[in-house]
Amino acid sequence: MDFPSVPAHRRLVPRQGLLLAASLLTLWSLPTTAQLTIESVPPNAAEGKDVLLRVHNLPGNLKGYAWYKGEKGESNHKIVSYLIDTQKPTYWPAYSDRETIYHNGSLLFQNVTLNDTGKYMLQAVHKDFKITEVTGQLCIYPMLPKPNITSNNSNPEEHKDPVMLTCESQTENTTYLWLINSQSLQDSARLQLSKDNRTLTLLLVTRNDMGPYECEIQNPGSASRSDPFTLNVLSVLPKPSITSNNFNPEEHKDPVMLMCEPQTENTTYLWFINSQRLLVSARLQLSKDNRTLTILLVTRNDTGPYEYETQNFVSVVRSDPFILNVLYDPDAPTISPSNSHYLHGTNLSLSCQAASNPPAQYSWLINGRPLTTTQELFIPNITLHNSGSYICLTHNSDTGLTGAMVKNITVYSKCFLDHQHQAVGCRAVWFSGQSL
Ligand SMILES: *[C@@H]1O[C@H](CO)[C@@H](O)[C@H](O)[C@H]1NC(C)=O
Ligand SMILES: *[C@@H]1O[C@H](CO)[C@@H](O)[C@H](O)[C@H]1NC(C)=O
Ligand SMILES: *[C@@H]1O[C@H](CO)[C@@H](O)[C@H](O)[C@H]1NC(C)=O
Ligand SMILES: *[C@@H]1O[C@H](CO)[C@@H](O)[C@H](O)[C@H]1NC(C)=O
Ligand SMILES: *[C@@H]1O[C@H](CO)[C@@H](O)[C@H](O)[C@H]1NC(C)=O
Ligand SMILES: *[C@@H]1O[C@H](CO)[C@@H](O)[C@H](O)[C@H]1NC(C)=O
Ligand SMILES: *[C@@H]1O[C@H](CO)[C@@H](O)[C@H](O)[C@H]1NC(C)=O
Ligand SMILES: *[C@@H]1O[C@H](CO)[C@@H](O)[C@H](O)[C@H]1NC(C)=O
Ligand SMILES: *[C@@H]1O[C@H](CO)[C@@H](O)[C@H](O)[C@H]1NC(C)=O
Ligand SMILES: *[C@@H]1O[C@H](CO)[C@@H](O)[C@H](O)[C@H]1NC(C)=O
Ligand SMILES: *[C@@H]1O[C@H](CO)[C@@H](O)[C@H](O)[C@H]1NC(C)=O
Ligand SMILES: *[C@@H]1O[C@H](CO)[C@@H](O)[C@H](O)[C@H]1NC(C)=O
C-alpha cells in the first residue's frame, strides 16, 4: 500500500537541510506556524549505536509519511512509508531491517553503520495529497579503537635524553589529546606537540616527567583513551661500589664481609652473584639494610663476580662486578694420560694437574731424581731405561703446601707376533725405583 504518486509541480517544497540550533530558535520565535524540521538524536554518533531522526512540528491533517535515503525522493531509495489511519508501515527497497518508523513520523536507526551517513528526506503527505518535504542528516563516525602510548626511549636519562611519545592508532579525521597526571597539557617550552598532536616530545626529561601520560583520540561520534603510561626516567646516582674486609680470604677459614657504598635513602639494595639474584643461606647472610653481605667460611666457589644494584623510584644503578680472590691449597694432583705401558722408541708425554689458587707450581722426579719443573713432561724416543717411578710434586707459593702423585711407567721392547698371533720377544725392564 502506498500513496498515489504526486506530480512534481504540485509539491510544496520547503526543502532544507539540518537546521542549526540558532536558526531553530529564530523559527521558534516566529508567531505563526512552526517549521517542519528533522533533528538527529544524537547529532553525531559512532557506528553500532542507535540514532533517531526526530520529526518536529508535524502539521495536522496528514495521511501518512515516507522516508527516503538521499534528498531526491527516488523510488529505489525509498525506505519505508506509513499510513496514519491504519498505523501500518510498508517497506521499500532501501529498507535494511534496522529502521523503525513511529506513529509521529520519527525514524529510528539501530546499529548504525558508516554507510548510513548521509541525508534523509521525509515526505509528509497531506489528506489533500499536498506533499511537504524536509531533509535531515545522519553523521556516523568510526568507533575508535583504544589507543596506546609508545615511547622511543624506554629508559631516558634525566637532563640528557629527549623522548618522543606517540599515540598509537593512526585514524583519519581524529583529534588527539594528551593528559599528564590526568591534567590537560600545560604550555611549556619543554613540551612539543606534532602538528596533528599525535606525538608529544619532551625535550630533556627530568624526574618530574614520569607521568602518567594518557592520550585520547576523538571524532565527533566517539572518544577512546589509552591506559596510563609511565616514563621511567633514570637519574644518575653515583654508581655504587663494593668493598671487602678481606680481598684474598683463605678457603674454609675466613669469614668475608662485602659492603656496598654509598648509603642512600629510600633505596632498595639487591645483591647478584654470577648475575643471579643472591639467595640468602646459612653461609650467606645479609644485614638488615642489605648493604653488607657476610660469607661464612668462603670456598673457591664463592669467587663471584658480585654485583650490587640500588633501586629507587627514579633509577636502577648497578656496581661494577667484584671478584673475590679465594686462596686454597693444591688439590691432590692427577697425572694424565692414565696409560702406564709404553713402547720403546715412542715419545713419553705426561701432564700433571692440581687445582690451586694461586696456581700450583709443578716439578717431576724420576726414581727420586729431579727431572724438570714444568707442568708437562716430555721425553722423546724412549728406551727401556726410561722405565721407572715418575712423581709429580705440586707446590702452592702462598700456602707453601705440597701434594704428590706417583706413576709407574714400564717401557717394553718391540714385540713380534708368532704365527699364532701371540706376542713374543716382549721384554719388560723395570729399574727398581729408589723410594722418596
Ligand atoms: C516520536 O516517537 C518516538 C518513539 O516513541 C520518540 O522517541 C520521539 O521523541 C517522538 N518524537 C517527538 C518529536 O516527540
Ligand atoms: C551491528 O551490525 C554489525 C555489522 O554491521 C553486526 O556484526 C552486529 O552483530 C550488529 N549488532 C547488533 C546488536 O545487531
Ligand atoms: C555501502 O553502501 C554502498 C552503496 O550505497 C554499497 O555498495 C556497499 O556495499 C555498502 N557497504 C556496506 C558495508 O554495507
Ligand atoms: C626520540 O625522539 C626525539 C625527538 O624526535 C629524538 O630527539 C631522540 O633522539 C629520539 N630518541 C631515540 C632513542 O631515538
Ligand atoms: C598499540 O596499538 C597498536 C595499534 O592499535 C597495536 O598494533 C599494538 O599491538 C598496541 N601495543 C600494545 C602494547 O598494546
Ligand atoms: C575525513 O574527512 C574528510 C573531510 O571531511 C572526508 O572527505 C574523508 O572522507 C574523511 N575520512 C574518513 C576516513 O572518514
Ligand atoms: C592540538 O592540541 C591543542 C591543545 O593541546 C589544541 O589547541 C589544538 O587545536 C590541537 N590541534 C589539533 C590539530 O588537533
Ligand atoms: C624517603 O621517603 C620518605 C617517605 O616516602 C620521604 O618523606 C622522604 O622525603 C624520602 N627521602 C628522600 C631523600 O627522598
Ligand atoms: C633486601 O634484599 C631482598 C632480596 O634479597 C629484597 O627482597 C629486599 O627488598 C631488600 N631489602 C632492602 C631494604 O633493600
Ligand atoms: C664447588 O662447586 C663444585 C661444583 O658445584 C662442587 O663439586 C665442589 O664440591 C664445590 N667446592 C666446594 C669447596 O664447595
Ligand atoms: C731413537 O734412538 C735410537 C737409539 O736408541 C736411534 O737409533 C734412533 O735413530 C732414534 N730415533 C729418533 C727418531 O731419534
Ligand atoms: C710402583 O712400583 C713400585 C716398585 O715396584 C711399587 O712399590 C709401587 O707400589 C708402585 N706404585 C704404583 C702407584 O703402582
Coordinates of C-alpha atoms and ligand atoms in Angstrom, one line a residue:
M1 CA 0.0 0.0 0.0
D2 CA 1.2 3.4 -0.9
F3 CA 0.1 6.9 -1.7
P4 CA -0.6 7.7 -5.3
S5 CA 2.4 9.4 -6.9
V6 CA 2.2 13.2 -6.9
P7 CA 3.0 15.3 -9.9
A8 CA 6.1 17.4 -9.2
H9 CA 4.5 20.7 -9.9
R10 CA 2.0 20.2 -7.1
R11 CA 4.7 19.8 -4.5
L12 CA 5.1 22.3 -1.8
V13 CA 8.8 22.1 -1.4
P14 CA 10.2 23.8 1.7
R15 CA 13.4 21.8 1.3
Q16 CA 16.1 22.5 3.8
G17 CA 19.0 20.9 5.4
L18 CA 19.5 20.2 9.0
L19 CA 18.6 23.3 10.9
L20 CA 21.1 24.5 13.4
A21 CA 20.0 25.3 16.9
A22 CA 20.4 29.1 16.3
S23 CA 18.1 29.1 13.2
L24 CA 15.7 26.8 15.1
L25 CA 15.4 29.4 17.8
T26 CA 14.7 32.1 15.2
L27 CA 12.0 29.9 13.8
W28 CA 10.5 29.2 17.2
S29 CA 10.3 32.9 17.8
L30 CA 8.1 33.3 14.7
P31 CA 4.5 33.9 15.9
T32 CA 2.9 31.9 13.1
T33 CA 3.2 28.2 12.2
A34 CA 6.4 26.5 13.3
Q35 CA 8.5 24.9 10.6
L36 CA 8.7 21.2 10.0
T37 CA 12.2 20.1 10.9
I38 CA 14.2 16.9 11.5
E39 CA 16.8 16.6 14.2
S40 CA 19.3 13.8 14.5
V41 CA 19.5 12.5 18.1
P42 CA 22.3 12.3 18.8
P43 CA 23.7 14.8 16.2
N44 CA 26.9 12.7 15.7
A45 CA 27.1 9.0 16.5
A46 CA 29.6 6.2 16.4
E47 CA 28.9 3.1 14.3
G48 CA 26.9 0.5 16.2
K49 CA 24.8 3.0 18.1
D50 CA 21.1 3.8 17.7
V51 CA 20.2 7.2 16.1
L52 CA 16.7 8.7 15.9
L53 CA 15.7 11.1 13.1
R54 CA 13.2 13.0 15.2
V55 CA 10.5 15.0 13.4
H56 CA 9.4 18.3 14.9
N57 CA 6.3 20.4 14.2
L58 CA 4.4 17.8 12.1
P59 CA 1.4 19.5 10.5
G60 CA -2.1 18.1 11.3
N61 CA -4.3 16.6 8.7
L62 CA -1.7 14.1 7.4
K63 CA -2.5 10.9 5.5
G64 CA 1.0 9.4 6.1
Y65 CA 4.7 9.7 5.6
A66 CA 7.5 8.3 3.5
W67 CA 11.3 8.2 4.2
Y68 CA 13.9 8.2 1.6
K69 CA 17.7 7.9 1.6
G70 CA 19.1 11.0 -0.1
E71 CA 17.2 14.1 -1.0
K72 CA 15.8 13.2 -4.3
G73 CA 12.8 11.0 -3.4
E74 CA 13.8 8.3 -5.9
S75 CA 11.7 5.2 -5.5
N76 CA 14.7 2.9 -5.3
H77 CA 15.9 4.9 -2.3
K78 CA 12.6 4.7 -0.6
I79 CA 12.9 3.1 2.9
V80 CA 9.5 3.0 4.5
S81 CA 6.1 4.5 4.2
Y82 CA 3.4 4.8 6.9
L83 CA -0.3 5.3 6.7
I84 CA -1.6 7.1 9.8
D85 CA -5.1 5.7 9.8
T86 CA -4.1 2.1 9.6
Q87 CA -0.8 2.6 11.6
K88 CA 0.8 0.3 9.0
P89 CA 4.3 0.6 7.7
T90 CA 5.3 -0.6 4.3
Y91 CA 8.9 -1.4 3.5
W92 CA 10.7 -0.4 0.3
P93 CA 14.0 -1.4 -1.4
A94 CA 16.2 0.9 0.7
Y95 CA 14.9 -0.7 3.9
S96 CA 17.7 -2.5 5.8
D97 CA 15.8 -4.2 8.7
R98 CA 17.4 -1.8 11.1
E99 CA 14.9 1.1 10.7
T100 CA 11.7 1.6 12.7
I101 CA 9.1 4.2 11.9
Y102 CA 7.0 5.7 14.7
H103 CA 3.5 7.0 14.6
N104 CA 4.8 10.5 15.0
G105 CA 6.9 10.2 11.9
S106 CA 10.3 9.8 13.6
L107 CA 12.6 7.2 12.2
L108 CA 14.9 5.1 14.4
F109 CA 18.1 3.6 13.0
Q110 CA 19.5 0.7 15.1
N111 CA 23.1 -0.4 15.0
V112 CA 24.1 2.3 12.5
T113 CA 27.0 1.8 10.0
L114 CA 29.3 4.2 8.4
N115 CA 27.3 3.7 5.3
D116 CA 24.2 5.2 6.9
T117 CA 25.9 8.6 6.9
G118 CA 24.1 11.0 4.6
K119 CA 20.9 12.9 4.0
Y120 CA 17.4 11.5 4.5
M121 CA 14.2 13.0 3.3
L122 CA 10.8 12.8 4.9
Q123 CA 7.7 13.3 2.7
A124 CA 4.7 14.2 4.7
V125 CA 1.6 13.5 2.6
H126 CA -1.4 15.7 3.4
K127 CA -5.0 14.4 3.2
D128 CA -5.4 16.6 0.1
F129 CA -2.3 14.9 -1.3
K130 CA -0.2 18.0 -1.0
I131 CA 3.3 17.0 0.0
T132 CA 5.7 18.7 2.4
E133 CA 9.3 17.5 2.2
V134 CA 12.1 18.0 4.7
T135 CA 15.6 16.7 4.9
G136 CA 17.7 15.6 7.8
Q137 CA 21.1 14.2 8.1
L138 CA 22.9 11.3 9.8
C139 CA 26.6 11.7 10.7
I140 CA 28.1 8.4 11.7
Y141 CA 31.8 8.1 12.6
P142 CA 34.0 5.1 13.1
M143 CA 34.1 3.5 16.6
L144 CA 37.7 4.4 17.7
P145 CA 40.0 1.7 18.9
K146 CA 41.7 2.0 22.3
P147 CA 44.9 3.9 21.6
N148 CA 48.2 3.1 23.3
I149 CA 51.3 5.2 24.0
T150 CA 54.7 4.2 22.8
S151 CA 58.0 5.9 23.7
N152 CA 61.1 5.9 21.5
N153 CA 63.3 5.6 24.7
S154 CA 62.1 3.4 27.5
N155 CA 64.7 4.5 30.0
P156 CA 65.7 8.1 29.2
E157 CA 68.3 9.7 31.4
E158 CA 67.4 12.8 33.3
H159 CA 68.6 16.1 31.9
K160 CA 70.0 14.3 28.9
D161 CA 67.6 12.5 26.7
P162 CA 64.7 13.9 24.7
V163 CA 61.8 11.5 24.5
M164 CA 59.1 11.2 21.9
L165 CA 55.7 9.7 22.9
T166 CA 53.4 8.6 20.2
C167 CA 49.7 7.9 20.5
E168 CA 49.4 4.7 18.5
S169 CA 46.4 4.4 16.4
Q170 CA 46.5 6.4 13.3
T171 CA 43.0 7.0 12.1
E172 CA 41.8 9.7 9.7
N173 CA 39.8 12.6 10.9
T174 CA 40.8 12.0 14.5
T175 CA 41.9 14.6 17.0
Y176 CA 44.5 13.7 19.6
L177 CA 44.5 14.9 23.2
W178 CA 47.2 14.4 25.8
L179 CA 46.9 14.3 29.5
I180 CA 49.7 14.4 32.1
N181 CA 48.8 13.3 35.6
S182 CA 45.1 13.4 34.4
Q183 CA 45.5 17.1 33.6
S184 CA 45.4 18.6 30.1
L185 CA 48.7 19.7 28.8
Q186 CA 50.1 23.0 30.1
D187 CA 52.1 25.1 27.7
S188 CA 55.7 24.6 28.3
A189 CA 58.9 25.3 26.4
R190 CA 60.0 21.7 27.2
L191 CA 56.9 20.1 25.5
Q192 CA 56.4 19.9 21.8
L193 CA 53.3 18.6 20.0
S194 CA 53.4 17.5 16.4
K195 CA 51.1 19.4 14.1
D196 CA 48.4 16.7 14.4
N197 CA 49.0 16.3 18.1
R198 CA 49.8 12.7 17.7
T199 CA 53.3 12.8 19.1
L200 CA 54.4 14.6 22.2
T201 CA 58.1 15.4 22.6
L202 CA 59.7 16.1 25.9
L203 CA 63.0 17.9 25.5
L204 CA 65.4 16.8 28.2
V205 CA 63.3 14.8 30.6
T206 CA 63.5 15.3 34.3
R207 CA 62.3 13.1 37.2
N208 CA 59.2 15.1 37.3
D209 CA 58.3 14.0 33.7
M210 CA 57.4 10.4 34.7
G211 CA 53.7 11.0 34.2
P212 CA 51.5 9.0 34.0
Y213 CA 50.6 10.1 30.4
E214 CA 47.3 9.3 28.7
C215 CA 46.3 10.0 25.2
E216 CA 42.7 10.3 23.9
I217 CA 41.5 10.1 20.4
Q218 CA 38.3 11.7 19.4
N219 CA 36.0 12.0 16.5
P220 CA 32.5 13.7 16.7
G221 CA 30.9 10.3 17.4
S222 CA 33.3 8.6 19.8
A223 CA 36.3 9.0 22.0
S224 CA 38.8 6.5 23.4
R225 CA 41.5 6.9 25.9
S226 CA 44.7 4.9 26.3
D227 CA 45.9 3.2 29.5
P228 CA 48.2 5.4 31.6
F229 CA 51.8 5.2 30.5
T230 CA 54.6 5.9 32.9
L231 CA 58.0 7.1 31.8
N232 CA 60.9 5.5 33.6
V233 CA 63.3 8.4 33.9
L234 CA 66.8 7.4 35.1
S235 CA 68.6 9.8 37.3
V236 CA 72.3 9.4 37.6
L237 CA 73.2 8.5 41.2
P238 CA 76.6 7.8 41.9
K239 CA 77.3 4.3 40.9
P240 CA 77.6 2.0 43.9
S241 CA 80.8 0.2 44.6
I242 CA 81.7 -2.9 46.6
T243 CA 84.5 -3.1 49.1
S244 CA 85.6 -6.0 51.3
N245 CA 87.3 -6.5 54.6
N246 CA 89.5 -9.2 53.0
F247 CA 90.2 -9.3 49.3
N248 CA 92.2 -12.6 49.5
P249 CA 90.5 -14.8 52.0
E250 CA 91.6 -18.4 52.6
E251 CA 89.2 -21.2 51.8
H252 CA 87.3 -22.8 54.7
K253 CA 89.0 -20.3 57.1
D254 CA 88.0 -16.7 56.8
P255 CA 84.6 -15.1 57.0
V256 CA 84.3 -12.3 54.4
M257 CA 82.3 -9.2 54.5
L258 CA 81.3 -7.4 51.4
M259 CA 80.0 -3.8 51.8
C260 CA 78.3 -1.5 49.4
E261 CA 78.9 2.2 49.2
P262 CA 77.3 4.7 49.3
Q263 CA 74.2 4.6 51.5
T264 CA 71.2 6.3 50.1
E265 CA 67.7 6.9 51.4
N266 CA 64.6 5.2 50.1
T267 CA 66.6 2.7 48.1
T268 CA 66.3 -1.0 47.7
Y269 CA 69.6 -2.8 47.7
L270 CA 70.0 -6.1 45.8
W271 CA 73.0 -8.4 45.5
F272 CA 73.8 -10.5 42.5
I273 CA 76.3 -13.4 42.4
N274 CA 77.3 -14.7 38.9
S275 CA 74.5 -12.4 37.5
Q276 CA 71.9 -14.3 39.6
R277 CA 69.9 -12.8 42.5
L278 CA 71.6 -13.7 45.7
L279 CA 69.8 -16.4 47.7
V280 CA 70.3 -16.0 51.4
S281 CA 71.6 -19.2 53.1
A282 CA 73.2 -20.2 56.3
R283 CA 76.6 -19.3 54.7
L284 CA 75.4 -16.1 53.0
Q285 CA 73.9 -13.5 55.3
L286 CA 72.7 -10.0 54.7
S287 CA 72.5 -7.2 57.1
K288 CA 69.0 -5.8 57.7
D289 CA 69.5 -3.0 55.1
N290 CA 71.1 -5.5 52.6
R291 CA 74.2 -3.3 52.4
T292 CA 76.5 -5.8 54.0
L293 CA 76.9 -9.4 52.8
T294 CA 78.7 -11.8 55.1
I295 CA 80.1 -15.1 53.7
L296 CA 80.9 -17.6 56.4
L297 CA 83.8 -19.9 55.6
V298 CA 84.3 -19.0 52.0
T299 CA 85.1 -21.6 49.4
R300 CA 86.7 -21.4 46.0
N301 CA 83.1 -21.4 44.6
D302 CA 82.5 -18.0 46.2
T303 CA 84.7 -16.2 43.8
G304 CA 81.9 -14.3 42.3
P305 CA 81.6 -11.9 40.4
Y306 CA 79.5 -10.0 42.9
E307 CA 77.3 -7.1 41.8
Y308 CA 75.2 -4.7 43.7
E309 CA 72.2 -2.9 42.5
T310 CA 70.4 0.1 44.0
Q311 CA 66.9 0.8 43.0
N312 CA 64.8 3.8 43.9
F313 CA 61.8 5.3 42.1
V314 CA 63.9 7.2 39.6
S315 CA 66.7 4.9 38.9
V316 CA 68.3 1.5 38.9
V317 CA 72.1 1.5 39.1
R318 CA 74.5 -1.5 39.2
S319 CA 78.0 -1.6 40.5
D320 CA 81.0 -2.9 38.6
P321 CA 81.5 -6.6 39.2
F322 CA 83.6 -7.5 42.2
I323 CA 85.7 -10.7 42.2
L324 CA 86.9 -12.4 45.4
N325 CA 90.3 -13.9 45.2
V326 CA 89.8 -17.1 47.4
L327 CA 93.1 -18.8 48.2
Y328 CA 93.2 -22.5 48.5
D329 CA 95.8 -25.3 48.7
P330 CA 96.6 -27.5 45.8
D331 CA 94.2 -30.5 45.4
A332 CA 95.8 -33.9 45.1
P333 CA 97.5 -33.8 41.7
T334 CA 96.5 -36.1 38.9
I335 CA 98.8 -37.4 36.1
S336 CA 97.4 -37.9 32.6
P337 CA 97.2 -39.9 30.5
S338 CA 96.4 -42.9 32.7
N339 CA 98.4 -45.3 30.4
S340 CA 101.5 -46.7 32.1
H341 CA 102.8 -49.1 29.4
Y342 CA 105.0 -47.6 26.6
L343 CA 106.8 -49.0 23.6
H344 CA 110.5 -48.5 23.1
G345 CA 111.1 -45.7 20.5
T346 CA 107.9 -43.8 21.2
N347 CA 107.5 -40.4 23.0
L348 CA 106.5 -40.1 26.6
S349 CA 104.3 -37.1 27.3
L350 CA 102.8 -36.6 30.8
S351 CA 100.8 -33.8 32.3
C352 CA 100.2 -33.0 35.9
Q353 CA 97.2 -31.1 37.1
A354 CA 96.1 -29.8 40.5
A355 CA 93.5 -27.1 41.2
S356 CA 95.0 -24.4 43.4
N357 CA 94.9 -20.6 44.0
P358 CA 97.4 -19.2 43.4
P359 CA 98.1 -21.7 40.6
A360 CA 100.3 -24.6 41.6
Q361 CA 103.9 -24.9 40.7
Y362 CA 105.0 -28.3 39.4
S363 CA 108.1 -30.5 39.5
W364 CA 108.9 -34.0 38.3
L365 CA 111.1 -36.7 39.8
I366 CA 112.1 -40.0 38.3
N367 CA 113.1 -42.7 40.7
G368 CA 113.7 -39.9 43.2
R369 CA 115.9 -37.8 40.9
P370 CA 114.7 -34.3 39.9
L371 CA 113.9 -34.1 36.2
T372 CA 112.1 -30.9 35.4
T373 CA 110.0 -28.1 36.9
T374 CA 107.3 -27.8 34.3
Q375 CA 103.7 -28.9 34.4
E376 CA 104.2 -31.1 31.3
L377 CA 106.9 -33.7 31.0
F378 CA 108.1 -34.8 27.5
I379 CA 110.7 -37.4 26.7
P380 CA 111.1 -38.3 23.0
N381 CA 112.3 -41.7 21.7
I382 CA 112.2 -43.6 25.0
T383 CA 114.3 -46.6 25.7
L384 CA 113.9 -49.4 28.3
H385 CA 116.0 -47.1 30.5
N386 CA 113.1 -44.7 30.8
S387 CA 111.0 -47.1 32.8
G388 CA 110.6 -46.1 36.4
S389 CA 108.6 -44.4 39.1
Y390 CA 107.5 -40.9 37.9
I391 CA 106.5 -38.5 40.6
C392 CA 104.7 -35.2 40.2
L393 CA 105.1 -32.7 43.0
T394 CA 102.8 -29.6 43.4
H395 CA 103.6 -26.6 45.4
N396 CA 101.5 -23.5 46.2
S397 CA 103.6 -20.5 46.7
D398 CA 101.1 -18.9 49.0
T399 CA 100.3 -21.7 51.4
G400 CA 103.6 -23.5 51.0
L401 CA 101.8 -26.8 50.9
T402 CA 102.7 -29.6 48.5
G403 CA 101.0 -32.6 47.0
A404 CA 102.4 -35.6 45.1
M405 CA 101.3 -38.3 42.8
V406 CA 103.3 -41.3 41.7
K407 CA 103.0 -43.2 38.4
N408 CA 105.0 -46.3 37.5
I409 CA 105.9 -46.4 33.8
T410 CA 107.1 -49.6 32.1
V411 CA 108.8 -49.4 28.7
Y412 CA 108.7 -52.5 26.5
S413 CA 110.9 -53.5 23.7
K414 CA 109.3 -54.2 20.3
C415 CA 107.1 -57.3 20.3
F416 CA 107.0 -59.8 17.5
L417 CA 103.9 -61.8 16.7
D418 CA 104.3 -65.6 16.1
H419 CA 102.3 -67.5 13.5
Q420 CA 99.5 -67.9 16.1
H421 CA 99.5 -64.1 16.7
Q422 CA 100.9 -64.4 20.2
A423 CA 103.2 -61.6 21.2
V424 CA 106.7 -63.0 21.7
G425 CA 110.0 -61.3 22.5
C426 CA 108.5 -58.6 24.6
R427 CA 110.7 -57.8 27.5
A428 CA 110.0 -55.6 30.4
V429 CA 112.8 -53.9 32.2
W430 CA 112.0 -52.3 35.5
F431 CA 114.6 -50.2 37.2
S432 CA 113.6 -50.6 40.8
G433 CA 112.8 -47.1 41.9
Q434 CA 114.5 -45.5 44.8
S435 CA 111.9 -44.6 47.3
L436 CA 111.3 -40.9 48.2
Ligands
LIG1 C1 8.3 10.2 18.4 O1 8.2 8.9 19.0 C2 9.5 8.3 19.4 C3 9.2 6.9 19.9 O2 8.2 6.9 20.8 C4 10.1 9.3 20.4 O3 11.3 8.8 20.8 C5 10.2 10.6 19.9 O4 10.7 11.5 20.9 C6 8.9 11.2 19.3 N1 9.2 12.4 18.7 C7 8.7 13.6 19.1 C8 9.1 14.8 18.3 O5 8.1 13.6 20.2
LIG2 C1 25.5 -4.5 14.3 O1 26.0 -4.6 13.0 C2 27.2 -5.4 12.8 C3 27.5 -5.4 11.3 O2 27.4 -4.1 10.8 C4 26.9 -6.8 13.3 O3 28.1 -7.5 13.2 C5 26.4 -6.7 14.7 O4 26.1 -8.0 15.2 C6 25.2 -5.8 14.9 N1 24.9 -5.7 16.3 C7 23.6 -5.9 16.7 C8 23.4 -5.7 18.2 O5 22.7 -6.2 15.9
LIG3 C1 27.7 0.9 1.5 O1 26.9 1.4 0.5 C2 27.3 1.2 -0.8 C3 26.4 1.9 -1.8 O2 25.4 2.5 -1.1 C4 27.3 -0.4 -1.0 O3 27.7 -0.7 -2.3 C5 28.1 -1.0 0.0 O4 28.0 -2.4 -0.2 C6 27.7 -0.7 1.4 N1 28.7 -1.2 2.3 C7 28.3 -1.9 3.4 C8 29.3 -2.4 4.2 O5 27.1 -2.0 3.7
LIG4 C1 63.3 10.2 20.3 O1 62.7 11.3 19.6 C2 63.4 12.5 19.9 C3 62.5 13.6 19.2 O2 62.4 13.2 17.8 C4 64.8 12.5 19.4 O3 65.4 13.7 19.6 C5 65.5 11.4 20.1 O4 66.8 11.2 19.6 C6 64.8 10.1 20.0 N1 65.4 9.1 20.8 C7 65.8 7.9 20.4 C8 66.4 6.9 21.3 O5 65.5 7.5 19.2
LIG5 C1 49.4 -0.5 20.4 O1 48.4 -0.2 19.4 C2 48.8 -0.7 18.1 C3 47.7 -0.2 17.1 O2 46.5 -0.1 17.7 C4 48.8 -2.2 18.2 O3 49.2 -2.8 16.9 C5 49.8 -2.6 19.2 O4 49.8 -4.0 19.4 C6 49.5 -2.0 20.6 N1 50.5 -2.3 21.5 C7 50.3 -2.6 22.8 C8 51.5 -2.9 23.6 O5 49.1 -2.7 23.2
LIG6 C1 37.9 12.7 6.6 O1 37.4 14.0 6.5 C2 37.3 14.4 5.1 C3 36.8 15.8 5.1 O2 35.8 16.0 6.0 C4 36.5 13.4 4.3 O3 36.5 13.8 3.0 C5 37.1 12.0 4.5 O4 36.2 11.1 3.8 C6 37.1 11.6 5.9 N1 37.8 10.3 6.0 C7 37.3 9.3 6.8 C8 38.1 8.1 6.8 O5 36.3 9.5 7.4
LIG7 C1 46.3 20.2 19.5 O1 46.1 20.4 20.9 C2 45.9 21.7 21.3 C3 45.7 21.7 22.8 O2 46.7 21.0 23.4 C4 44.7 22.3 20.6 O3 44.6 23.6 20.9 C5 44.9 22.2 19.1 O4 43.7 22.6 18.4 C6 45.1 20.7 18.7 N1 45.4 20.6 17.3 C7 44.9 19.7 16.5 C8 45.3 19.7 15.1 O5 44.1 18.8 17.0
LIG8 C1 62.1 9.0 51.7 O1 60.8 8.6 51.7 C2 60.0 9.3 52.7 C3 58.6 8.7 52.7 O2 58.1 8.5 51.4 C4 60.0 10.8 52.3 O3 59.3 11.5 53.3 C5 61.5 11.3 52.2 O4 61.5 12.6 51.7 C6 62.3 10.4 51.3 N1 63.7 10.8 51.3 C7 64.3 11.1 50.2 C8 65.8 11.5 50.3 O5 63.8 11.1 49.1
LIG9 C1 66.9 -7.0 50.6 O1 67.0 -7.9 49.6 C2 65.9 -8.7 49.4 C3 66.2 -9.8 48.3 O2 67.4 -10.3 48.5 C4 64.7 -7.8 49.0 O3 63.6 -8.6 48.8 C5 64.5 -6.7 50.0 O4 63.6 -5.8 49.5 C6 65.8 -6.0 50.2 N1 65.6 -5.0 51.3 C7 66.1 -3.8 51.3 C8 65.8 -2.9 52.5 O5 66.6 -3.3 50.3
LIG10 C1 82.4 -26.2 44.2 O1 81.4 -26.5 43.3 C2 81.6 -27.7 42.6 C3 80.5 -27.9 41.6 O2 79.3 -27.4 42.0 C4 81.4 -28.8 43.7 O3 81.6 -30.1 43.1 C5 82.5 -28.6 44.7 O4 82.3 -29.6 45.8 C6 82.4 -27.2 45.3 N1 83.6 -27.0 46.2 C7 83.5 -26.5 47.4 C8 84.7 -26.3 48.1 O5 82.4 -26.2 47.9
LIG11 C1 115.9 -43.3 18.7 O1 117.0 -43.8 19.4 C2 117.8 -44.9 18.8 C3 118.8 -45.4 19.7 O2 118.3 -45.8 20.9 C4 118.3 -44.3 17.5 O3 119.0 -45.3 16.8 C5 117.2 -43.7 16.6 O4 117.8 -43.1 15.5 C6 116.4 -42.7 17.4 N1 115.3 -42.3 16.7 C7 114.9 -40.9 16.5 C8 113.8 -40.7 15.7 O5 115.6 -40.0 17.1
LIG12 C1 105.4 -48.5 41.6 O1 106.3 -49.6 41.7 C2 106.9 -49.8 42.9 C3 108.0 -50.8 42.8 O2 107.5 -51.9 42.1 C4 105.8 -50.2 43.9 O3 106.4 -50.4 45.2 C5 104.7 -49.2 43.9 O4 103.7 -49.6 44.7 C6 104.2 -48.9 42.5 N1 103.3 -47.8 42.6 C7 102.2 -47.7 42.0 C8 101.4 -46.4 42.2 O5 101.8 -48.6 41.2

